[in-house]
Amino acid sequence: MTRSLRDVVFVDGVRTPFGVGKPTGQYAHTRADDLVIRCIRELLRRNPSLPPERVDEVAIAATTQIGDQGLTIGRTAALLAGLPQSVPGYAIDRMCAGAMTAVTTVASGIAVGMQDVAIAGGVEHMGRHPMGEGVDPNPRIISERLVDPSALVMGATAENLHDRAPDITRERCDAFAATSQARAKAAYDAGVIQRDLVPIATWSEGGWGLATADEPMRPGTTPDDLAKLKTPFRPHGRVTAGNAAGINDGATACLVTAEETAHELGLTPRMRLVGYAFAGVEPEVMGVGPIPSTEKALRRTGLSIDDIGAFELNEAFAVQVLAFLDHFGIKDDDERVNPYGGAIAYGHPLASSGVRLMTQLARQFEADPSIRYGITAMCVGIGMGGTVIWENVR
Amino acid sequence: MSYEEVVTEAKLRWVSVPAGDIALITLDNGFDHTKPNTFGEGGLRSLDAALDEAHARPGLAAVAVTGKPFVFAVGADLGGVPEIPDRETALTVGREGHRVFRRLRDSEVPTFALVNGAALGGGLELALHCHYRTISSGAAAVALPECFLGLIPGWGGTQLLPQLIGADKALQVIVDNALAQNKMLKGPQAFALGIADVMYEPADFLERSLEWVSAVLAGEVTVQRPHVDTGEAWTEAVARTRAGLDARIHGAAPAPYRALDLVGLARTADLTEGFAAEDEALADLIFSDELRSGLYAFDLTQKRAKRPVGAPREGARAITKVGVVGAGLMASQLGLLFAQRLEVPVVLTDVDQARVDKGVGWVHEQIDGLLTKGRVNADKANRLKALVTGSLSKDAFRDADFVIEAVFEELKVKQQVFAECEEVVRPDCVLATNTSSLSVTAMASQLQHPERVVGFHFFNPVAVLPLLEIVRAEQTDDATLATAFAVAKTLKKSAVLVKDAPAFVVNRLLTRFMGEVTKAVDEGTPFSVADTALDPLGLPMSPFLLLALVGPAVALHVAETMHEAYPDRYYVSPNLARLVAAKKPGIYTWGPEGQQVDPEVAAMFSPPADAVPLTAEQVRERALSAMAEEISIMLDEGVVAEAQDIDLCLLLGAGWPFWLGGITPYLDRSGISEKVTGKRFLPNGLASPA
């Protein structure tokens, strides 16, 4: 049997508005699975030429897979979204890079010809499921010094990264954070973000409401405002709530198909998957993760960083984005990097963010057809990085 | 006031859609779907205040009303009705509801009802006042059930619904469905009738509805509704419904007729006039005997039916296999019911193979029918068919936990059957009898373990009538009784505990009643008078149609049994015996001229020389007085615990209507109870205006 590889394309991506993961947040009384179910339904509505029974897989990521994020969420969400019983699904986890991993995994199945169409996404309701809920770390981690205890606290790893890279000052981080907020506001004003948002009916003690906008945004934030914030992870530290992403609730989903299937079904491909890589790094400095994963992906695809015309980098912490930019010799305020703002403004519901990056990259490609290649990259808890390289389909 | 309203709050939140800001009001009483939203004074006040707040906001684009998960609103809060002191106060119930709901209709800003779940009575009426409606395909119940209880849709339903969907469809909902055991619509059916403009699936109902609201506001969607014929079609629909009502209930209950008049009025009256007429009708009906009896009956069928008085709460044994003795039609019906509901092996036995095969065959045919209708899938059909088998030998009962006999109605035969069973079954296997008139105690008397015998009396047709008379014989122990009640519950029947007395409750009363009517005919009253004498009660069928349904042979047999037990009160008609001997199915024939008394039967019942023909009034008086006497004796004898049980039995076992409250409320309010027994059966105010 001869096998041939096929090209895989990103057809469409949507997300819920993200929420603040507190009891007073907009999603406090909304189930996590309902968030991703709405995303799946919206994808199908936006792509009516896709017969639902052609979906070969629904891969949904969540870090904490219990309660309303459990029960093999990809499968149950598919059924509840009204997909036919014949469509299978699964749950997947790589913490922050959950949705990204869902995309690369279904893409691999599609490339090898075993699937044609897949829905991939992620959800995290950190208000209901804080990071670390239900975990039971193996005592050997401590006894064999495999991982430093600080590795389990993301903010501590960010402070560790500041130690490793003293050139990345708090001032640079605050400036970067203020830019992210400003760019997010500008993107909203231009209507860029809203096109891909799914309104969500939200229950509360006061009755039903409708979430239509990202709750965590703080437009008008200045570096001076940020300078006043405390550093909760270390006295006189550098990492604050303002130069990092918050604790958030939200879901994302995207439609990935073989390029030939997109044409067969009358779907419009937006990006072509060129390559991807994941890499492990020291858990105590997890923020450096996207550096080796990007180097690996570039090497595997025969590209160099100079070929990349657009970047969507997850802003778990300003310091780790700046570490990446410094490594590749890119300016802090480079317009190719997160031009529509990032996680510092929108929030980072753990497993979901990967697809938000892809959706925004697709809009970058659309805005400038001259861009050929783009990267979505992120750092991951317990020390990893993930990178996907995309090509503009125009 | 002893009654306290559970207030449904109208919770206002603001929602931004492309077309502007919407005041989204959520109806929520703070409980989950097991305690649905209703409207009392407090609820109306809350809605009033929410509308004030909404309209105070400049730039208000629309008002939308929706419900808590699974429930929109299920009507007016009727808990306070018994305490309404006078007609003036009753008028305010209608007026206040109209005033607040009308704000949604008269609003200059568009209003929308987003019907996300159950919408009944006043809840549906709120939606009808809104300019537009969306509905969820998952809405479990949509109806205007007021006529079923003895009221009318008094917050605008009789005026607004026909103007929306036409008189014919509106009357289907308001009158026909209400009187057909309160039949309700599901979301898709309500949508098909035109009650809502658009329907969305439950998964994202609210999001889709708000998107539609925005599109309507922006003019991107124009709502088209079918034209309503306000001419002849309307008057014809009213006339047709009136004729149907007359034929079915003969004017016995005022509510559906008032509703009909109001729908007739709606053809030409403006809303102010129509709403005022609704207020008056509501006020009248709130104080009507029929409504109070209806509320009483509703309470019995919702509460007492589900928690039978006297049923032991613990000690029920598990049932893993059932035996049925007999394979006739009744036994087969029981076999099917047990298999469907208990999902355990059921073995039918009989004296010859042909009868066994026929019985099992009938059950399998019914299961195939369920499969064809899509009520079960192929796997379930296979499972059910495999569960029901037949046997000539009772050895198949060895491991049974529950055996029920439905053989020939003769004591010796049944005693023999039980003796044969006892040779095979375990000592704690329940032996149940479906006898309708024999003594369960006598049936158990010759057994080694009589304590496990219990009466378990179903009503025909088994699939339809929910009553199960559970009879405690002299020796029946608590564990057997507990098991019987638990099985009844799993069978989805409403059980009533009865002492072992001839014909238990329903047959005893119906036989007494029929006896008086038949006696009147034997003594010279024409059939046409006797058979229509009970029309003012609106019973489901006339006495002689009931005779035909039961079967004259069965009726005669029961009459004879009762006469033996109570010779002074139970009458055996020699003419009925003649009718049975002639194998007539009843007194009527149906031909080209419709229903006529069979001339051969008329000849059997020809008036005697010393004929004493009674008037309809007299026949009614006699029959009902006899019932009152019998009920009084039954209560004294402790056949059932209370009059409420008598009523529940007649409601669920004979289908007697809500406006009679079963029967004792009617006997009380017509003065018959007091005349015959010296006192009322029920305390004043329980099923009547105080």
CSV table of C-alpha atoms in Angstrom, one decimal, chain B residues 354-682:
chain,number,residue,atom,x,y,z
B,354,ALA,CA,-53.5,-22.9,22.5
B,355,ARG,CA,-54.5,-20.3,25.1
B,356,VAL,CA,-50.9,-19.9,26.3
B,357,ASP,CA,-49.7,-19.4,22.7
B,358,LYS,CA,-52.5,-16.9,22.0
B,359,GLY,CA,-51.6,-14.9,25.2
B,360,VAL,CA,-47.9,-14.8,24.5
B,361,GLY,CA,-48.6,-14.1,20.9
B,362,TRP,CA,-50.8,-11.1,21.8
B,363,VAL,CA,-48.1,-9.7,24.0
B,364,HIS,CA,-45.5,-10.1,21.2
B,365,GLU,CA,-47.8,-8.4,18.8
B,366,GLN,CA,-48.2,-5.4,21.1
B,367,ILE,CA,-44.4,-5.1,21.4
B,368,ASP,CA,-44.1,-5.2,17.6
B,369,GLY,CA,-46.6,-2.4,17.6
B,370,LEU,CA,-44.5,-0.3,19.9
B,371,LEU,CA,-41.5,-0.9,17.7
B,372,THR,CA,-43.4,0.2,14.6
B,373,LYS,CA,-44.6,3.4,16.4
B,374,GLY,CA,-41.0,4.1,17.4
B,375,ARG,CA,-41.9,3.9,21.1
B,376,VAL,CA,-39.1,1.3,21.6
B,377,ASN,CA,-36.1,0.6,19.5
B,378,ALA,CA,-35.2,-2.8,18.0
B,379,ASP,CA,-32.9,-3.9,20.9
B,380,LYS,CA,-35.6,-3.1,23.5
B,381,ALA,CA,-38.3,-4.9,21.5
B,382,ASN,CA,-36.0,-8.0,21.4
B,383,ARG,CA,-35.5,-7.7,25.1
B,384,LEU,CA,-39.2,-7.3,26.0
B,385,LYS,CA,-40.2,-10.2,23.7
B,386,ALA,CA,-37.6,-12.4,25.3
B,387,LEU,CA,-38.9,-11.6,28.7
B,388,VAL,CA,-42.4,-12.8,28.1
B,389,THR,CA,-42.8,-16.5,27.8
B,390,GLY,CA,-45.6,-19.1,28.3
B,391,SER,CA,-45.8,-22.4,30.1
B,392,LEU,CA,-48.4,-25.1,30.7
B,393,SER,CA,-46.8,-25.9,34.0
B,394,LYS,CA,-46.6,-23.7,37.1
B,395,ASP,CA,-43.1,-25.1,37.7
B,396,ALA,CA,-41.9,-22.0,35.9
B,397,PHE,CA,-43.0,-20.0,39.0
B,398,ARG,CA,-40.4,-21.7,41.2
B,399,ASP,CA,-38.2,-18.7,41.4
B,400,ALA,CA,-40.9,-16.0,40.9
B,401,ASP,CA,-41.2,-13.2,43.5
B,402,PHE,CA,-44.7,-12.1,42.5
B,403,VAL,CA,-47.5,-14.2,40.9
B,404,ILE,CA,-50.8,-12.7,39.9
B,405,GLU,CA,-53.9,-14.6,38.9
B,406,ALA,CA,-56.4,-13.4,36.4
B,407,VAL,CA,-58.5,-16.5,35.9
B,408,PHE,CA,-62.2,-17.1,35.9
B,409,GLU,CA,-64.1,-15.1,38.5
B,410,GLU,CA,-65.1,-18.0,40.8
B,411,LEU,CA,-63.9,-18.5,44.3
B,412,LYS,CA,-63.2,-22.3,44.0
B,413,VAL,CA,-61.3,-21.9,40.8
B,414,LYS,CA,-59.1,-19.1,42.4
B,415,GLN,CA,-58.5,-21.1,45.5
B,416,GLN,CA,-57.5,-24.0,43.4
B,417,VAL,CA,-55.1,-21.8,41.5
B,418,PHE,CA,-53.5,-20.4,44.6
B,419,ALA,CA,-53.1,-23.9,46.1
B,420,GLU,CA,-51.3,-25.1,42.9
B,421,CYS,CA,-49.1,-22.0,43.1
B,422,GLU,CA,-48.2,-22.6,46.7
B,423,GLU,CA,-46.9,-26.1,45.9
B,424,VAL,CA,-44.2,-24.5,43.8
B,425,VAL,CA,-43.4,-20.9,44.9
B,426,ARG,CA,-41.3,-19.8,47.9
B,427,PRO,CA,-43.2,-19.0,51.1
B,428,ASP,CA,-42.5,-15.3,50.7
B,429,CYS,CA,-43.6,-15.1,47.0
B,430,VAL,CA,-46.4,-12.6,46.8
B,431,LEU,CA,-49.6,-14.2,45.5
B,432,ALA,CA,-51.8,-11.4,44.0
B,433,THR,CA,-55.3,-11.6,42.7
B,434,ASN,CA,-57.0,-9.4,40.1
B,435,THR,CA,-60.4,-10.4,41.3
B,436,SER,CA,-62.9,-7.6,41.1
B,437,SER,CA,-65.6,-8.9,43.5
B,438,LEU,CA,-64.5,-12.0,45.4
B,439,SER,CA,-63.1,-12.1,48.9
B,440,VAL,CA,-59.4,-12.1,49.0
B,441,THR,CA,-59.4,-13.4,52.5
B,442,ALA,CA,-61.4,-16.4,51.4
B,443,MET,CA,-59.0,-16.9,48.5
B,444,ALA,CA,-56.1,-17.1,51.0
B,445,SER,CA,-57.9,-19.0,53.7
B,446,GLN,CA,-56.8,-22.5,52.7
B,447,LEU,CA,-53.1,-21.7,52.1
B,448,GLN,CA,-50.2,-22.5,54.4
B,449,HIS,CA,-49.0,-18.9,54.0
B,450,PRO,CA,-52.0,-16.7,53.6
B,451,GLU,CA,-50.1,-13.7,54.8
B,452,ARG,CA,-48.5,-13.3,51.4
B,453,VAL,CA,-51.8,-12.9,49.5
B,454,VAL,CA,-52.9,-9.5,48.4
B,455,GLY,CA,-55.6,-8.1,46.2
B,456,PHE,CA,-54.2,-6.2,43.2
B,457,HIS,CA,-57.1,-5.0,41.1
B,458,PHE,CA,-56.5,-3.3,37.8
B,459,PHE,CA,-59.0,-1.4,35.7
B,460,ASN,CA,-59.7,-1.9,32.0
B,461,PRO,CA,-58.1,-0.9,29.7
B,462,VAL,CA,-55.0,-1.5,31.8
B,463,ALA,CA,-52.8,0.7,29.6
B,464,VAL,CA,-55.1,3.7,30.1
B,465,LEU,CA,-56.7,3.7,33.6
B,466,PRO,CA,-54.1,4.5,36.3
B,467,LEU,CA,-56.0,3.1,39.4
B,468,LEU,CA,-54.8,0.0,41.2
B,469,GLU,CA,-56.9,-1.1,44.2
B,470,ILE,CA,-54.6,-2.8,46.6
B,471,VAL,CA,-56.6,-5.0,48.9
B,472,ARG,CA,-55.4,-6.0,52.4
B,473,ALA,CA,-56.9,-9.3,53.4
B,474,GLU,CA,-57.4,-10.3,57.0
B,475,GLN,CA,-53.9,-12.0,57.1
B,476,THR,CA,-51.9,-9.9,54.6
B,477,ASP,CA,-48.7,-8.9,56.3
B,478,ASP,CA,-46.9,-5.6,56.0
B,479,ALA,CA,-44.0,-6.9,53.8
B,480,THR,CA,-46.5,-8.1,51.2
B,481,LEU,CA,-48.4,-4.9,51.3
B,482,ALA,CA,-45.2,-2.9,51.0
B,483,THR,CA,-44.1,-5.0,48.1
B,484,ALA,CA,-47.5,-4.6,46.4
B,485,PHE,CA,-47.3,-0.8,46.7
B,486,ALA,CA,-43.8,-0.7,45.4
B,487,VAL,CA,-44.7,-2.8,42.4
B,488,ALA,CA,-47.7,-0.5,41.8
B,489,LYS,CA,-45.4,2.5,41.7
B,490,THR,CA,-43.0,0.8,39.3
B,491,LEU,CA,-46.0,0.0,37.1
B,492,LYS,CA,-46.8,3.7,37.1
B,493,LYS,CA,-50.2,3.1,38.6
B,494,SER,CA,-51.8,5.1,41.4
B,495,ALA,CA,-52.6,2.7,44.2
B,496,VAL,CA,-55.2,3.1,46.9
B,497,LEU,CA,-55.3,0.9,50.0
B,498,VAL,CA,-58.6,-0.9,50.4
B,499,LYS,CA,-59.9,-3.3,53.1
B,500,ASP,CA,-61.2,-6.6,51.9
B,501,ALA,CA,-64.8,-5.9,51.2
B,502,PRO,CA,-67.0,-7.0,48.3
B,503,ALA,CA,-66.1,-5.2,45.0
B,504,PHE,CA,-63.7,-2.9,46.9
B,505,VAL,CA,-64.4,0.7,45.9
B,506,VAL,CA,-65.1,1.4,42.3
B,507,ASN,CA,-67.1,-1.6,41.3
B,508,ARG,CA,-69.0,-1.5,44.6
B,509,LEU,CA,-70.1,2.1,44.0
B,510,LEU,CA,-70.7,1.8,40.2
B,511,THR,CA,-72.8,-1.3,40.8
B,512,ARG,CA,-74.9,0.3,43.4
B,513,PHE,CA,-75.4,3.3,41.2
B,514,MET,CA,-76.2,1.2,38.1
B,515,GLY,CA,-78.6,-0.9,40.2
B,516,GLU,CA,-80.7,2.1,41.0
B,517,VAL,CA,-80.8,3.3,37.4
B,518,THR,CA,-81.7,-0.2,36.1
B,519,LYS,CA,-84.3,-0.6,38.8
B,520,ALA,CA,-85.9,2.7,37.7
B,521,VAL,CA,-86.2,1.3,34.2
B,522,ASP,CA,-87.5,-2.0,35.4
B,523,GLU,CA,-90.2,-0.1,37.3
B,524,GLY,CA,-91.3,1.8,34.2
B,525,THR,CA,-89.0,4.7,33.6
B,526,PRO,CA,-88.2,5.0,29.9
B,527,PHE,CA,-84.5,4.3,28.8
B,528,SER,CA,-84.3,7.8,27.3
B,529,VAL,CA,-85.1,9.4,30.7
B,530,ALA,CA,-83.0,7.1,32.8
B,531,ASP,CA,-80.0,7.2,30.6
B,532,THR,CA,-79.9,11.0,30.4
B,533,ALA,CA,-80.8,11.6,34.0
B,534,LEU,CA,-77.1,11.8,35.0
B,535,ASP,CA,-76.2,14.2,32.2
B,536,PRO,CA,-76.0,17.2,34.5
B,537,LEU,CA,-73.0,15.6,36.1
B,538,GLY,CA,-71.1,15.3,32.8
B,539,LEU,CA,-69.9,11.7,33.5
B,540,PRO,CA,-67.6,10.2,30.9
B,541,MET,CA,-70.5,8.0,29.7
B,542,SER,CA,-74.1,7.4,30.4
B,543,PRO,CA,-75.1,4.5,32.7
B,544,PHE,CA,-76.2,2.2,29.9
B,545,LEU,CA,-73.1,2.9,27.8
B,546,LEU,CA,-71.0,2.1,30.9
B,547,LEU,CA,-73.0,-1.2,31.1
B,548,ALA,CA,-72.0,-2.0,27.5
B,549,LEU,CA,-68.4,-1.1,28.2
B,550,VAL,CA,-68.2,-3.3,31.3
B,551,GLY,CA,-70.2,-6.1,29.6
B,552,PRO,CA,-73.7,-7.0,30.7
B,553,ALA,CA,-72.6,-10.5,31.8
B,554,VAL,CA,-69.8,-9.1,34.0
B,555,ALA,CA,-72.2,-6.4,35.4
B,556,LEU,CA,-74.8,-9.1,36.2
B,557,HIS,CA,-72.3,-11.3,37.9
B,558,VAL,CA,-71.0,-8.5,40.1
B,559,ALA,CA,-74.6,-7.4,40.9
B,560,GLU,CA,-75.4,-10.9,42.0
B,561,THR,CA,-72.3,-11.1,44.2
B,562,MET,CA,-73.1,-7.8,45.7
B,563,HIS,CA,-76.7,-8.8,46.3
B,564,GLU,CA,-75.6,-11.8,48.1
B,565,ALA,CA,-73.4,-9.7,50.4
B,566,TYR,CA,-75.8,-6.8,50.8
B,567,PRO,CA,-79.3,-8.0,49.8
B,568,ASP,CA,-81.0,-4.9,51.2
B,569,ARG,CA,-79.1,-2.5,49.1
B,570,TYR,CA,-78.0,-4.3,45.9
B,571,TYR,CA,-80.5,-5.1,43.3
B,572,VAL,CA,-80.4,-7.7,40.6
B,573,SER,CA,-82.4,-6.8,37.6
B,574,PRO,CA,-84.4,-9.8,36.1
B,575,ASN,CA,-84.5,-7.9,32.8
B,576,LEU,CA,-80.7,-7.6,32.8
B,577,ALA,CA,-80.5,-11.3,33.3
B,578,ARG,CA,-82.7,-11.8,30.3
B,579,LEU,CA,-80.5,-9.4,28.3
B,580,VAL,CA,-77.4,-11.4,29.3
B,581,ALA,CA,-79.1,-14.7,28.4
B,582,ALA,CA,-79.9,-13.3,25.0
B,583,LYS,CA,-76.2,-12.4,24.7
B,584,LYS,CA,-76.9,-8.8,23.9
B,585,PRO,CA,-73.8,-6.5,24.1
B,586,GLY,CA,-75.9,-3.7,25.6
B,587,ILE,CA,-79.2,-1.9,25.2
B,588,TYR,CA,-78.2,0.1,22.2
B,589,THR,CA,-77.7,-0.6,18.5
B,590,TRP,CA,-76.1,1.7,16.1
B,591,GLY,CA,-77.5,2.0,12.6
B,592,PRO,CA,-78.1,4.6,9.9
B,593,GLU,CA,-80.2,6.6,12.3
B,594,GLY,CA,-77.4,6.5,14.9
B,595,GLN,CA,-77.8,5.3,18.5
B,596,GLN,CA,-81.1,3.6,19.2
B,597,VAL,CA,-82.5,1.3,21.9
B,598,ASP,CA,-82.4,-2.2,20.5
B,599,PRO,CA,-86.2,-3.1,20.0
B,600,GLU,CA,-85.6,-6.6,21.4
B,601,VAL,CA,-84.1,-5.2,24.5
B,602,ALA,CA,-86.8,-2.6,24.8
B,603,ALA,CA,-89.2,-5.6,24.8
B,604,MET,CA,-87.4,-7.3,27.6
B,605,PHE,CA,-87.6,-4.1,29.7
B,606,SER,CA,-91.2,-3.3,28.8
B,607,PRO,CA,-92.9,-1.5,31.7
B,608,PRO,CA,-94.7,-3.6,34.2
B,609,ALA,CA,-98.5,-3.3,34.8
B,610,ASP,CA,-97.9,-1.2,38.0
B,611,ALA,CA,-95.4,1.0,36.2
B,612,VAL,CA,-94.0,4.0,38.3
B,613,PRO,CA,-92.1,6.0,35.7
B,614,LEU,CA,-89.7,8.5,37.4
B,615,THR,CA,-88.6,11.8,36.1
B,616,ALA,CA,-84.9,12.4,35.3
B,617,GLU,CA,-84.6,14.4,38.5
B,618,GLN,CA,-86.0,11.5,40.5
B,619,VAL,CA,-83.7,9.0,38.9
B,620,ARG,CA,-80.7,11.2,39.6
B,621,GLU,CA,-81.8,11.7,43.2
B,622,ARG,CA,-82.2,8.0,43.8
B,623,ALA,CA,-78.9,7.0,42.2
B,624,LEU,CA,-76.9,9.6,44.0
B,625,SER,CA,-78.6,9.0,47.3
B,626,ALA,CA,-77.8,5.4,47.0
B,627,MET,CA,-74.2,6.3,46.4
B,628,ALA,CA,-74.1,8.6,49.4
B,629,GLU,CA,-75.5,5.9,51.5
B,630,GLU,CA,-73.0,3.3,50.2
B,631,ILE,CA,-70.0,5.7,50.7
B,632,SER,CA,-71.1,6.4,54.2
B,633,ILE,CA,-71.3,2.7,55.0
B,634,MET,CA,-67.9,2.1,53.4
B,635,LEU,CA,-66.3,4.8,55.4
B,636,ASP,CA,-67.9,3.5,58.6
B,637,GLU,CA,-66.7,0.0,57.7
B,638,GLY,CA,-63.2,1.3,57.0
B,639,VAL,CA,-63.1,0.0,53.5
B,640,VAL,CA,-60.8,3.0,52.8
B,641,ALA,CA,-59.3,5.5,55.1
B,642,GLU,CA,-61.2,8.7,54.0
B,643,ALA,CA,-63.6,10.2,51.6
B,644,GLN,CA,-60.6,11.4,49.6
B,645,ASP,CA,-59.8,7.8,48.7
B,646,ILE,CA,-63.3,7.2,47.4
B,647,ASP,CA,-62.9,10.3,45.2
B,648,LEU,CA,-59.5,9.3,44.0
B,649,CYS,CA,-60.8,5.9,43.0
B,650,LEU,CA,-63.6,7.3,41.0
B,651,LEU,CA,-61.3,9.9,39.4
B,652,LEU,CA,-58.7,7.4,38.4
B,653,GLY,CA,-60.6,4.2,38.1
B,654,ALA,CA,-63.8,5.4,36.5
B,655,GLY,CA,-62.6,8.6,34.9
B,656,TRP,CA,-65.2,10.7,36.7
B,657,PRO,CA,-64.6,14.4,36.1
B,658,PHE,CA,-62.8,17.0,38.1
B,659,TRP,CA,-65.8,19.2,38.5
B,660,LEU,CA,-67.4,16.6,40.7
B,661,GLY,CA,-64.2,16.2,42.7
B,662,GLY,CA,-64.6,12.5,42.2
B,663,ILE,CA,-68.1,12.4,43.8
B,664,THR,CA,-68.2,13.4,47.4
B,665,PRO,CA,-67.8,17.2,46.8
B,666,TYR,CA,-70.8,17.0,44.4
B,667,LEU,CA,-72.8,15.0,46.9
B,668,ASP,CA,-72.0,17.6,49.6
B,669,ARG,CA,-72.8,20.6,47.5
B,670,SER,CA,-76.1,19.2,46.2
B,671,GLY,CA,-77.2,18.6,49.7
B,672,ILE,CA,-77.5,14.8,49.2
B,673,SER,CA,-74.8,13.9,51.7
B,674,GLU,CA,-76.6,15.8,54.5
B,675,LYS,CA,-80.0,14.5,53.5
B,676,VAL,CA,-78.9,10.9,53.5
B,677,THR,CA,-76.3,10.7,56.2
B,678,GLY,CA,-76.9,13.8,58.3
B,679,LYS,CA,-73.5,15.4,57.5
B,680,ARG,CA,-71.1,16.3,54.7
B,681,PHE,CA,-68.3,14.0,53.7
B,682,LEU,CA,-65.7,16.7,53.5
